[in-house]
PDB file of C-alpha atoms in Angstrom:
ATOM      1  CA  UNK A  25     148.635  95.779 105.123  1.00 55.00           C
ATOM      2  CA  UNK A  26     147.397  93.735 102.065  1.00 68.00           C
ATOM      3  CA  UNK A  27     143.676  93.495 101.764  1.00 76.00           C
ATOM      4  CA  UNK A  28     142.593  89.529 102.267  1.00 76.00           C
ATOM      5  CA  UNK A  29     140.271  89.329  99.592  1.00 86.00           C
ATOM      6  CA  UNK A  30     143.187  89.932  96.992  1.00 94.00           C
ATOM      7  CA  UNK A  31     145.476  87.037  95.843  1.00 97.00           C
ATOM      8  CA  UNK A  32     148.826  87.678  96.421  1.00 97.00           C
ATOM      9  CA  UNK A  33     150.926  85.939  93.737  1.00 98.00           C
ATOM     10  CA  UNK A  34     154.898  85.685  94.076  1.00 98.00           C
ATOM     11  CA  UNK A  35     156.746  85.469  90.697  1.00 98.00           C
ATOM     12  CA  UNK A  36     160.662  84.582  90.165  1.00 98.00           C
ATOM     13  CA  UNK A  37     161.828  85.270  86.993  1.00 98.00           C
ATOM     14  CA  UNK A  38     165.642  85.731  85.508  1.00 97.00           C
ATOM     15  CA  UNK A  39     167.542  89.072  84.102  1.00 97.00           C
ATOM     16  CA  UNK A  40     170.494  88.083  82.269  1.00 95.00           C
ATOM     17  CA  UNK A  41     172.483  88.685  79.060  1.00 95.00           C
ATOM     18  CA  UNK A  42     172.140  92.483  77.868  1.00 94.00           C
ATOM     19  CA  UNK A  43     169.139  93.114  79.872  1.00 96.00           C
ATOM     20  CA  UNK A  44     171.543  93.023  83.011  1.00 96.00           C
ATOM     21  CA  UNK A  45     172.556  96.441  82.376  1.00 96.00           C
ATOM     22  CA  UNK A  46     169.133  97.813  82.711  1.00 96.00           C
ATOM     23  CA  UNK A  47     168.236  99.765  85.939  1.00 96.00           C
ATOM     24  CA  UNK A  48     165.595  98.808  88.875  1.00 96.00           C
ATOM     25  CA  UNK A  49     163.364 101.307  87.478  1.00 96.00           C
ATOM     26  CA  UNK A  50     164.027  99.996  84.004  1.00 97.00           C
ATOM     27  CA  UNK A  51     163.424  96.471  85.060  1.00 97.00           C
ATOM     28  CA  UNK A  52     160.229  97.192  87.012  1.00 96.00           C
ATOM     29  CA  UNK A  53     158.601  98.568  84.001  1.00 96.00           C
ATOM     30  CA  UNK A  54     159.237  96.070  81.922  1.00 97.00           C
ATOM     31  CA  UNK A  55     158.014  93.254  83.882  1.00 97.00           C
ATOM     32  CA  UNK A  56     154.860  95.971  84.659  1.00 97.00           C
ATOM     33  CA  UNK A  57     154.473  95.639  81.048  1.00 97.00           C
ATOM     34  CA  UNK A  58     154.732  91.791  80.814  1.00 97.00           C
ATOM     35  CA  UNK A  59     151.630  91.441  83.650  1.00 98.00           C
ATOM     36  CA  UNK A  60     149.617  93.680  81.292  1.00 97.00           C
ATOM     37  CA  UNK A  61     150.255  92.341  78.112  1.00 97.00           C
ATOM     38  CA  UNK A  62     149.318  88.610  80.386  1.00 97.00           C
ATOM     39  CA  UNK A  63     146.109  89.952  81.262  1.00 97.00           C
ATOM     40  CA  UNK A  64     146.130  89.320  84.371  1.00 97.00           C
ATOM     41  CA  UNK A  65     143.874  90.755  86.807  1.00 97.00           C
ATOM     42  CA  UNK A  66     145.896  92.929  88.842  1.00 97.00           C
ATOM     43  CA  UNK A  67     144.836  95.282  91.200  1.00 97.00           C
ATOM     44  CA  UNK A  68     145.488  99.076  91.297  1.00 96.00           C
ATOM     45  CA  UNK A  69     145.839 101.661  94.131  1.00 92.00           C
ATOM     46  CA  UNK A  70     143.057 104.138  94.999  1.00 89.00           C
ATOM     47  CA  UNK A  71     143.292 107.813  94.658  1.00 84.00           C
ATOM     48  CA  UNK A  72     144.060 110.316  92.051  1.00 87.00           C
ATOM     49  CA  UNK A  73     146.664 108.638  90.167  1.00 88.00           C
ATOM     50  CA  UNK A  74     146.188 104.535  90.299  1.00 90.00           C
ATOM     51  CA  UNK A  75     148.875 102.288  89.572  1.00 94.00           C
ATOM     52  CA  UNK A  76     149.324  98.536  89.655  1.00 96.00           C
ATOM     53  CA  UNK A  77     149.985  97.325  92.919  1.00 96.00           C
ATOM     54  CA  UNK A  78     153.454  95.428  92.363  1.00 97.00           C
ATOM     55  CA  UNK A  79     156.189  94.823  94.819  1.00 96.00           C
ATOM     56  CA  UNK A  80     160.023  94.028  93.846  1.00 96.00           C
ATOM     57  CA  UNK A  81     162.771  92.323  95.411  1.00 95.00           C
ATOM     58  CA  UNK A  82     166.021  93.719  96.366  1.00 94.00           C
ATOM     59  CA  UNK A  83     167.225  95.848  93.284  1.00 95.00           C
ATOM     60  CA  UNK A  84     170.210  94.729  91.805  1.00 96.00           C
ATOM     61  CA  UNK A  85     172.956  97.100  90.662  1.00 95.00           C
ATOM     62  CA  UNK A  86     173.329  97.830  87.153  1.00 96.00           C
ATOM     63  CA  UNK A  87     175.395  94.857  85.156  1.00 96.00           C
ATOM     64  CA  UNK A  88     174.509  92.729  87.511  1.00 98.00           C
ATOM     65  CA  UNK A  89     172.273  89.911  86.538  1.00 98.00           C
ATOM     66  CA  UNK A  90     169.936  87.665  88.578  1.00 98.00           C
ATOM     67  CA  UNK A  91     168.642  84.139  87.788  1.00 97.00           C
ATOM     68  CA  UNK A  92     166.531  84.295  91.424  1.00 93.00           C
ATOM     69  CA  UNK A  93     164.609  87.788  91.193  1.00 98.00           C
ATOM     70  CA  UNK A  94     161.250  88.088  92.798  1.00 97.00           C
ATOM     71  CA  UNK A  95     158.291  90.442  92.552  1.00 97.00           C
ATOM     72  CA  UNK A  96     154.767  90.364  93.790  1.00 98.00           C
ATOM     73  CA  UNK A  97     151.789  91.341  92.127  1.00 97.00           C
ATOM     74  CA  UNK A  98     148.162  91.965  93.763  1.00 97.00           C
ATOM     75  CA  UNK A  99     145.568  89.829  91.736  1.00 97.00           C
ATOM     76  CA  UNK A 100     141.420  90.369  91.790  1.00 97.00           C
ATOM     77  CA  UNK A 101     141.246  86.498  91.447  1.00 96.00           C
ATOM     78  CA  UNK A 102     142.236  83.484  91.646  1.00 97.00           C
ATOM     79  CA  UNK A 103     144.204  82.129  88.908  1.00 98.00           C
ATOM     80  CA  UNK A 104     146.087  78.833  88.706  1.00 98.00           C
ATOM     81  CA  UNK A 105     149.458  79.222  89.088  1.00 98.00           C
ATOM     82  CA  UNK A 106     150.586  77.420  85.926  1.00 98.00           C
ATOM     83  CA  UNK A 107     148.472  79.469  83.859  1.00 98.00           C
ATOM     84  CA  UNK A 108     149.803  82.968  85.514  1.00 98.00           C
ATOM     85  CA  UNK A 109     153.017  81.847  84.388  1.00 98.00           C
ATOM     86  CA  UNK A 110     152.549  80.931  81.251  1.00 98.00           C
ATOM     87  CA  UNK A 111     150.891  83.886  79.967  1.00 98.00           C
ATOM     88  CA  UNK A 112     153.719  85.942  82.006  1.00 98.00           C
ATOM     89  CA  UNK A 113     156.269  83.657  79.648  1.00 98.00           C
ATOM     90  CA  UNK A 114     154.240  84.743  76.507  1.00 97.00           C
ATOM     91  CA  UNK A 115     154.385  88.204  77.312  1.00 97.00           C
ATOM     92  CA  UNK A 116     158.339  88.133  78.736  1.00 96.00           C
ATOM     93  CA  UNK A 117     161.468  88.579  76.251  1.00 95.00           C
ATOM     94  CA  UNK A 118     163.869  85.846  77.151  1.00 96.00           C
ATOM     95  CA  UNK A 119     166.434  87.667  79.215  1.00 96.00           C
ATOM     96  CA  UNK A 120     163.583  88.595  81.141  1.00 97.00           C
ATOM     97  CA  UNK A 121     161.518  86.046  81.368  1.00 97.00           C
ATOM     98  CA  UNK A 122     159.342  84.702  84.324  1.00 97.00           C
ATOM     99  CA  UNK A 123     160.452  81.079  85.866  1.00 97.00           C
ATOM    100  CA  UNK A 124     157.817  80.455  88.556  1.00 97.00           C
ATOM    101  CA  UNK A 125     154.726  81.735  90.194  1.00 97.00           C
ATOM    102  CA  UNK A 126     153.169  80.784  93.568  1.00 98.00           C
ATOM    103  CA  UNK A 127     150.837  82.099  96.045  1.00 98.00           C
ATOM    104  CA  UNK A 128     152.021  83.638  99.412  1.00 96.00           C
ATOM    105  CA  UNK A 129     149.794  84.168 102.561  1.00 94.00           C
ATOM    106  CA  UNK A 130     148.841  88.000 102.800  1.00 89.00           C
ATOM    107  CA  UNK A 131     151.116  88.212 106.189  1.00 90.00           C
ATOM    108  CA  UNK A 132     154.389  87.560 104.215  1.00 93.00           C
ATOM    109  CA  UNK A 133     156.957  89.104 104.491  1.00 94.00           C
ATOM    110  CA  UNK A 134     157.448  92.256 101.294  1.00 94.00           C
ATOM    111  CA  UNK A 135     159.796  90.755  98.221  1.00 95.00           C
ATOM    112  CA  UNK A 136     161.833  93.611  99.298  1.00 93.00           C
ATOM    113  CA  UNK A 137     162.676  92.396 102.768  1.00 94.00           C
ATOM    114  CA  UNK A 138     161.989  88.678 102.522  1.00 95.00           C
ATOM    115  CA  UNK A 139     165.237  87.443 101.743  1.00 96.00           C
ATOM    116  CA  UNK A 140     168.440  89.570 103.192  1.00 96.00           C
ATOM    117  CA  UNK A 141     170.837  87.025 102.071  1.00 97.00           C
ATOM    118  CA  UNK A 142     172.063  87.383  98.438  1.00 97.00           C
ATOM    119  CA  UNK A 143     174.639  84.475  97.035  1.00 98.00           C
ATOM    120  CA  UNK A 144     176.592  85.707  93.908  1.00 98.00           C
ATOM    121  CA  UNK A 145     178.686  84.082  91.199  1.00 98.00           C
ATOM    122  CA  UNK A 146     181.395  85.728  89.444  1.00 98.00           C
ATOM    123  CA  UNK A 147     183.938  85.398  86.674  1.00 97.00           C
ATOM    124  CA  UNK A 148     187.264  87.495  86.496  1.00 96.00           C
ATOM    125  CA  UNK A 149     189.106  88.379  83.132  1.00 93.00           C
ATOM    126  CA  UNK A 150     191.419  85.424  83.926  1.00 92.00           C
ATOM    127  CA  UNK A 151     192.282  83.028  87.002  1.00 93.00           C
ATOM    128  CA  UNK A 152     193.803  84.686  90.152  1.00 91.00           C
ATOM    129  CA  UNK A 153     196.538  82.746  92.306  1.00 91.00           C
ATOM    130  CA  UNK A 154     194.325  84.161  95.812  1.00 91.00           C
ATOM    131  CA  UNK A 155     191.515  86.153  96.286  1.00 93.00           C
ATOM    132  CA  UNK A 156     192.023  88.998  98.897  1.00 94.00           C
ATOM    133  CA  UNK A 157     189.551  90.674 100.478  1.00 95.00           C
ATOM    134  CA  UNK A 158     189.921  94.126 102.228  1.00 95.00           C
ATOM    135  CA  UNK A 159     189.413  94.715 105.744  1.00 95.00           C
ATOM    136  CA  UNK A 160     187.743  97.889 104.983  1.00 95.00           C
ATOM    137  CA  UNK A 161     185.953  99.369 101.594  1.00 95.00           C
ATOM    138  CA  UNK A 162     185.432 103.148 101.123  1.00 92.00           C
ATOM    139  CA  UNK A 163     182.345 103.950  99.334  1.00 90.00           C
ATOM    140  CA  UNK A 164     180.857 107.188  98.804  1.00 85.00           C
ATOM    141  CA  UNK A 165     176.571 107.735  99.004  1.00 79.00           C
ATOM    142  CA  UNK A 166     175.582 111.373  98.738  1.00 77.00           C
ATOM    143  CA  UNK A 167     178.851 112.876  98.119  1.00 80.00           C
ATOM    144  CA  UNK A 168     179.662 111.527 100.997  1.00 86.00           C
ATOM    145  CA  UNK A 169     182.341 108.737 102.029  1.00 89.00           C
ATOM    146  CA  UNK A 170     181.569 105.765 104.223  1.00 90.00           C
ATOM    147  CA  UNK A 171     183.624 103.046 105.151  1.00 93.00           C
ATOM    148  CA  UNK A 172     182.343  99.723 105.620  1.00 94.00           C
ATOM    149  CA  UNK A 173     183.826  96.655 107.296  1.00 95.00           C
ATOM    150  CA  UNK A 174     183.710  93.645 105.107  1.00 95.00           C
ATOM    151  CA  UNK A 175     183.196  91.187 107.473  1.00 95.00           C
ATOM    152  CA  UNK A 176     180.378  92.785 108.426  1.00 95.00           C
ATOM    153  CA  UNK A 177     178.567  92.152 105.639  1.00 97.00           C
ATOM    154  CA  UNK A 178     180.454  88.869 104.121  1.00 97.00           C
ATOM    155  CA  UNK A 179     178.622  85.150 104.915  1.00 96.00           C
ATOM    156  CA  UNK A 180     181.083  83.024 104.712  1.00 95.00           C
ATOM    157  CA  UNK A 181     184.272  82.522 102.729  1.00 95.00           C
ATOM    158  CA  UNK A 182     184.658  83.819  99.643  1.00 96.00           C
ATOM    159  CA  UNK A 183     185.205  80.663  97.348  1.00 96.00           C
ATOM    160  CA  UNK A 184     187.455  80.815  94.662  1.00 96.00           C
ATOM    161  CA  UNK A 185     187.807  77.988  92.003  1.00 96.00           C
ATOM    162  CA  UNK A 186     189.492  78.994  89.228  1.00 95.00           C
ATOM    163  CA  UNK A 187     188.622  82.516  87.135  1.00 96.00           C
ATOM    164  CA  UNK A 188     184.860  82.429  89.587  1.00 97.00           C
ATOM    165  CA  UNK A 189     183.945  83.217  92.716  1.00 97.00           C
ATOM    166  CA  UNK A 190     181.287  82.343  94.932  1.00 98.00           C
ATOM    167  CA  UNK A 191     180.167  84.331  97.849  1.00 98.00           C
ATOM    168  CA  UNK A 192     177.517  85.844  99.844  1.00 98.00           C
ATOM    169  CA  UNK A 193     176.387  89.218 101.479  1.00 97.00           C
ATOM    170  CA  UNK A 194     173.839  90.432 103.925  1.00 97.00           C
ATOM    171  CA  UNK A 195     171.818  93.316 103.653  1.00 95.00           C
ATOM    172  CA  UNK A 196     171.257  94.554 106.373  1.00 91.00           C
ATOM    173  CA  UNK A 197     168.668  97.978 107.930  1.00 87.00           C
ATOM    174  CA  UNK A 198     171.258  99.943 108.356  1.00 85.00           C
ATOM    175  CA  UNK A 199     172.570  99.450 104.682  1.00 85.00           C
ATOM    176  CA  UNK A 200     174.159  97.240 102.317  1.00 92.00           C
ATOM    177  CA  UNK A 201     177.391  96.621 100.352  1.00 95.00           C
ATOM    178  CA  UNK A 202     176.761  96.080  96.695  1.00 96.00           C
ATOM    179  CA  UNK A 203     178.492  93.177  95.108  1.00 97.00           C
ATOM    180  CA  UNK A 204     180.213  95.014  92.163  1.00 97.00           C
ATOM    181  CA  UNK A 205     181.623  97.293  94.692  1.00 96.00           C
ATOM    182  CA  UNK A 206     183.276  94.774  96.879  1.00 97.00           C
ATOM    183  CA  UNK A 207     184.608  92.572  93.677  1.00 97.00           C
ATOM    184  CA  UNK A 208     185.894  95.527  92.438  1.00 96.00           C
ATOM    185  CA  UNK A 209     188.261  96.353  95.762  1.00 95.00           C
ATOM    186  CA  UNK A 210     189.103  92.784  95.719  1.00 95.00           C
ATOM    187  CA  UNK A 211     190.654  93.112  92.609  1.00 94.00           C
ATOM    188  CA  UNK A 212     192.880  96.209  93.424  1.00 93.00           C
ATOM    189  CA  UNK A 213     193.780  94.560  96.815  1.00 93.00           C
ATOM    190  CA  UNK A 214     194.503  91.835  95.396  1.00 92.00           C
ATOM    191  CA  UNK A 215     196.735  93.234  92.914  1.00 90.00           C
ATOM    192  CA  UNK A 216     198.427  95.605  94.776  1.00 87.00           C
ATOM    193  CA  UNK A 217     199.714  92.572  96.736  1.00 82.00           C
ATOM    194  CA  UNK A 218     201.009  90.919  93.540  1.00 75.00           C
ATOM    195  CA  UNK A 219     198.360  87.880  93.395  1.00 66.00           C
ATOM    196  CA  UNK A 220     196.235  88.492  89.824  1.00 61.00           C
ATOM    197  CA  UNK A 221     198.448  86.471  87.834  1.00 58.00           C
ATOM    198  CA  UNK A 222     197.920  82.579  88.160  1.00 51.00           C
ATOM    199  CA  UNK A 223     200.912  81.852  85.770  1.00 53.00           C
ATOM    200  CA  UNK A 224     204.647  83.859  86.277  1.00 52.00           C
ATOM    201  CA  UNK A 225     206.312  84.816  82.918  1.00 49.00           C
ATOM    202  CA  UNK A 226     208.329  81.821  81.618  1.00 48.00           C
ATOM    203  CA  UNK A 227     211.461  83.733  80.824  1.00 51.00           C
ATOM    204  CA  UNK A 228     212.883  85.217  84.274  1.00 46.00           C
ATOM    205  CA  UNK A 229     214.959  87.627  82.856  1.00 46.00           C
ATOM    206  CA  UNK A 230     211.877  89.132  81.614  1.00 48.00           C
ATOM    207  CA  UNK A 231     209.927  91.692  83.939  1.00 46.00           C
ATOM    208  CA  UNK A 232     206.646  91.550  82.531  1.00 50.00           C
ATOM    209  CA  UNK A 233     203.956  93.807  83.592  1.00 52.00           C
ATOM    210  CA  UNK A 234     200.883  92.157  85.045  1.00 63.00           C
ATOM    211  CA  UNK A 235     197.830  92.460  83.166  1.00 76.00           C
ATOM    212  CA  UNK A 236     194.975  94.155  85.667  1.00 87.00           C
ATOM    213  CA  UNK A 237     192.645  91.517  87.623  1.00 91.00           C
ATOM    214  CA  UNK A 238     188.925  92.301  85.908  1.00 94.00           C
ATOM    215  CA  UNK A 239     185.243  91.654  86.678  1.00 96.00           C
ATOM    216  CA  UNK A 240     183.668  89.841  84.090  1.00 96.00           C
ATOM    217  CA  UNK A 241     180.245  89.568  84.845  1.00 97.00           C
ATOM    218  CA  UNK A 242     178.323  89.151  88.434  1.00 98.00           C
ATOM    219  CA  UNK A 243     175.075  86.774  88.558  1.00 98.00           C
ATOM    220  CA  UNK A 244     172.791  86.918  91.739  1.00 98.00           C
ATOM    221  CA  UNK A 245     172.092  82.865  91.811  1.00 97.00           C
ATOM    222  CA  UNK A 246     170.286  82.835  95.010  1.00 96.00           C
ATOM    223  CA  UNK A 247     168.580  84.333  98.006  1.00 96.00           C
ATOM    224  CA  UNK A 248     167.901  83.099 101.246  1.00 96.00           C
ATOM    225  CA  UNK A 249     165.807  84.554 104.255  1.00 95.00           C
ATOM    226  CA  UNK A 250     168.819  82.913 106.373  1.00 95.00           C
ATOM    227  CA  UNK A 251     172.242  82.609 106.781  1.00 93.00           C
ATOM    228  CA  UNK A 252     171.633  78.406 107.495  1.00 94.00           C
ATOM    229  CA  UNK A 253     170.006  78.673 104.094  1.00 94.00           C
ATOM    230  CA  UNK A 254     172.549  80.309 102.213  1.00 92.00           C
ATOM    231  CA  UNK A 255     175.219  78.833 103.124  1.00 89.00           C
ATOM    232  CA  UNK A 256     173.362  75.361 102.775  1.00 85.00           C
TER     233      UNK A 256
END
């Protein structure tokens, strides 16, 4: 449980451009770096080895970026919100950098947990006639394969307008499906049932051969502690 007297401060900040291909680890240093280069007064575990007490939201796979992440950090005392953040700006690089910072009751829910329901943005190499999504999606998590149901996880439609896609996904205790890995069986499903190419070959007599249906780039734009919210 977090100790009362400390001041639990919620920050939302943004990984984009290159920095989206750094890992949760590689991410959570970083911004560890930022709140000490802020001076802030953070607070630090007890025992042997004491480390800053900071929470993160749900990690985001590799490549994917995030204009809605979320991490908390313990402070000592109080300070104003507006100044936390701007000395977290000072001290952020700009694919990085901090947005917001507010103070959350003690009782709150961890970043990690707090908000289950992930919306996501993406852009394909070029503009698919349909979008299909598989019934079913093999993945494999310690050498070993699992298959997951799709609707079990998907919030909604999938919205396609043009080369995007808008969509949301629950995680959930008993495990998650990552964004990248659904896109990604989208795309062969959707090409193995002849729908990646918005625009047929002009000459008929030609048999031109499709060019693969690609993930561009996948944004995490929003999270939601409901399904009402998310789909608001």
């Amino acid at each position: 449980m977090t100790d009362p007297s400390l001041f639990r401060l919620r920050v939302e900040f943004g990984k984009q451009g290159r920095l989206a291909l750094l890992s949760h680890l590689e991410v959570a240093r970083a911004l560890e770096r930022a709140v000490r280069r802020a001076n802030l007064p953070f607070a630090v575990s007890k025992g042997f080895s004491p480390h800053m007490r900071i929470a993160f939201g749900a990690a985001l796979p590799v490549g994917v970026g995030g204009t809605s992440e979320i991490f908390d950090i313990l402070l000592l005392r109080y300070v104003r919100p507006s100044d936390a953040l701007q000395a977290l700006q000072h001290a952020s690089v700009p694919d990085l950098m901090c947005t917001s910072c507010a103070y959350i009751e003690p009782t709150a829910k961890a970043a990690s947990v707090a908000y289950p329901f992930s919306t996501y943005v993406a852009r394909f190499t070029e503009a698919p006639v349909r979008l299909e999504v598989p019934a079913e999606i093999t993945v494999v998590r310690k050498k070993k394969e699992k298959v997951l149901r799709s609707e079990e996880f998907l919030v909604g439609p999938m919205l396609l307008d043009g080369d995007t896609v808008r969509f949301t996904l629950q995680a959930k205790d008993t495990g998650s499906l990552r964004p990248d890995v659904l896109l990604r069986a989208c795309c062969e499903h959707t090409m193995a049932n002849g729908a990646s190419s918005a625009e047929p070959d002009v000459d008929s007599s030609i048999t031109a051969t499709p060019s693969p249906l690609r993930v561009a780039s996948i944004t995490r734009v929003r999270q939601s502690a409901t399904a009402e919210e998310a789909l608001r």
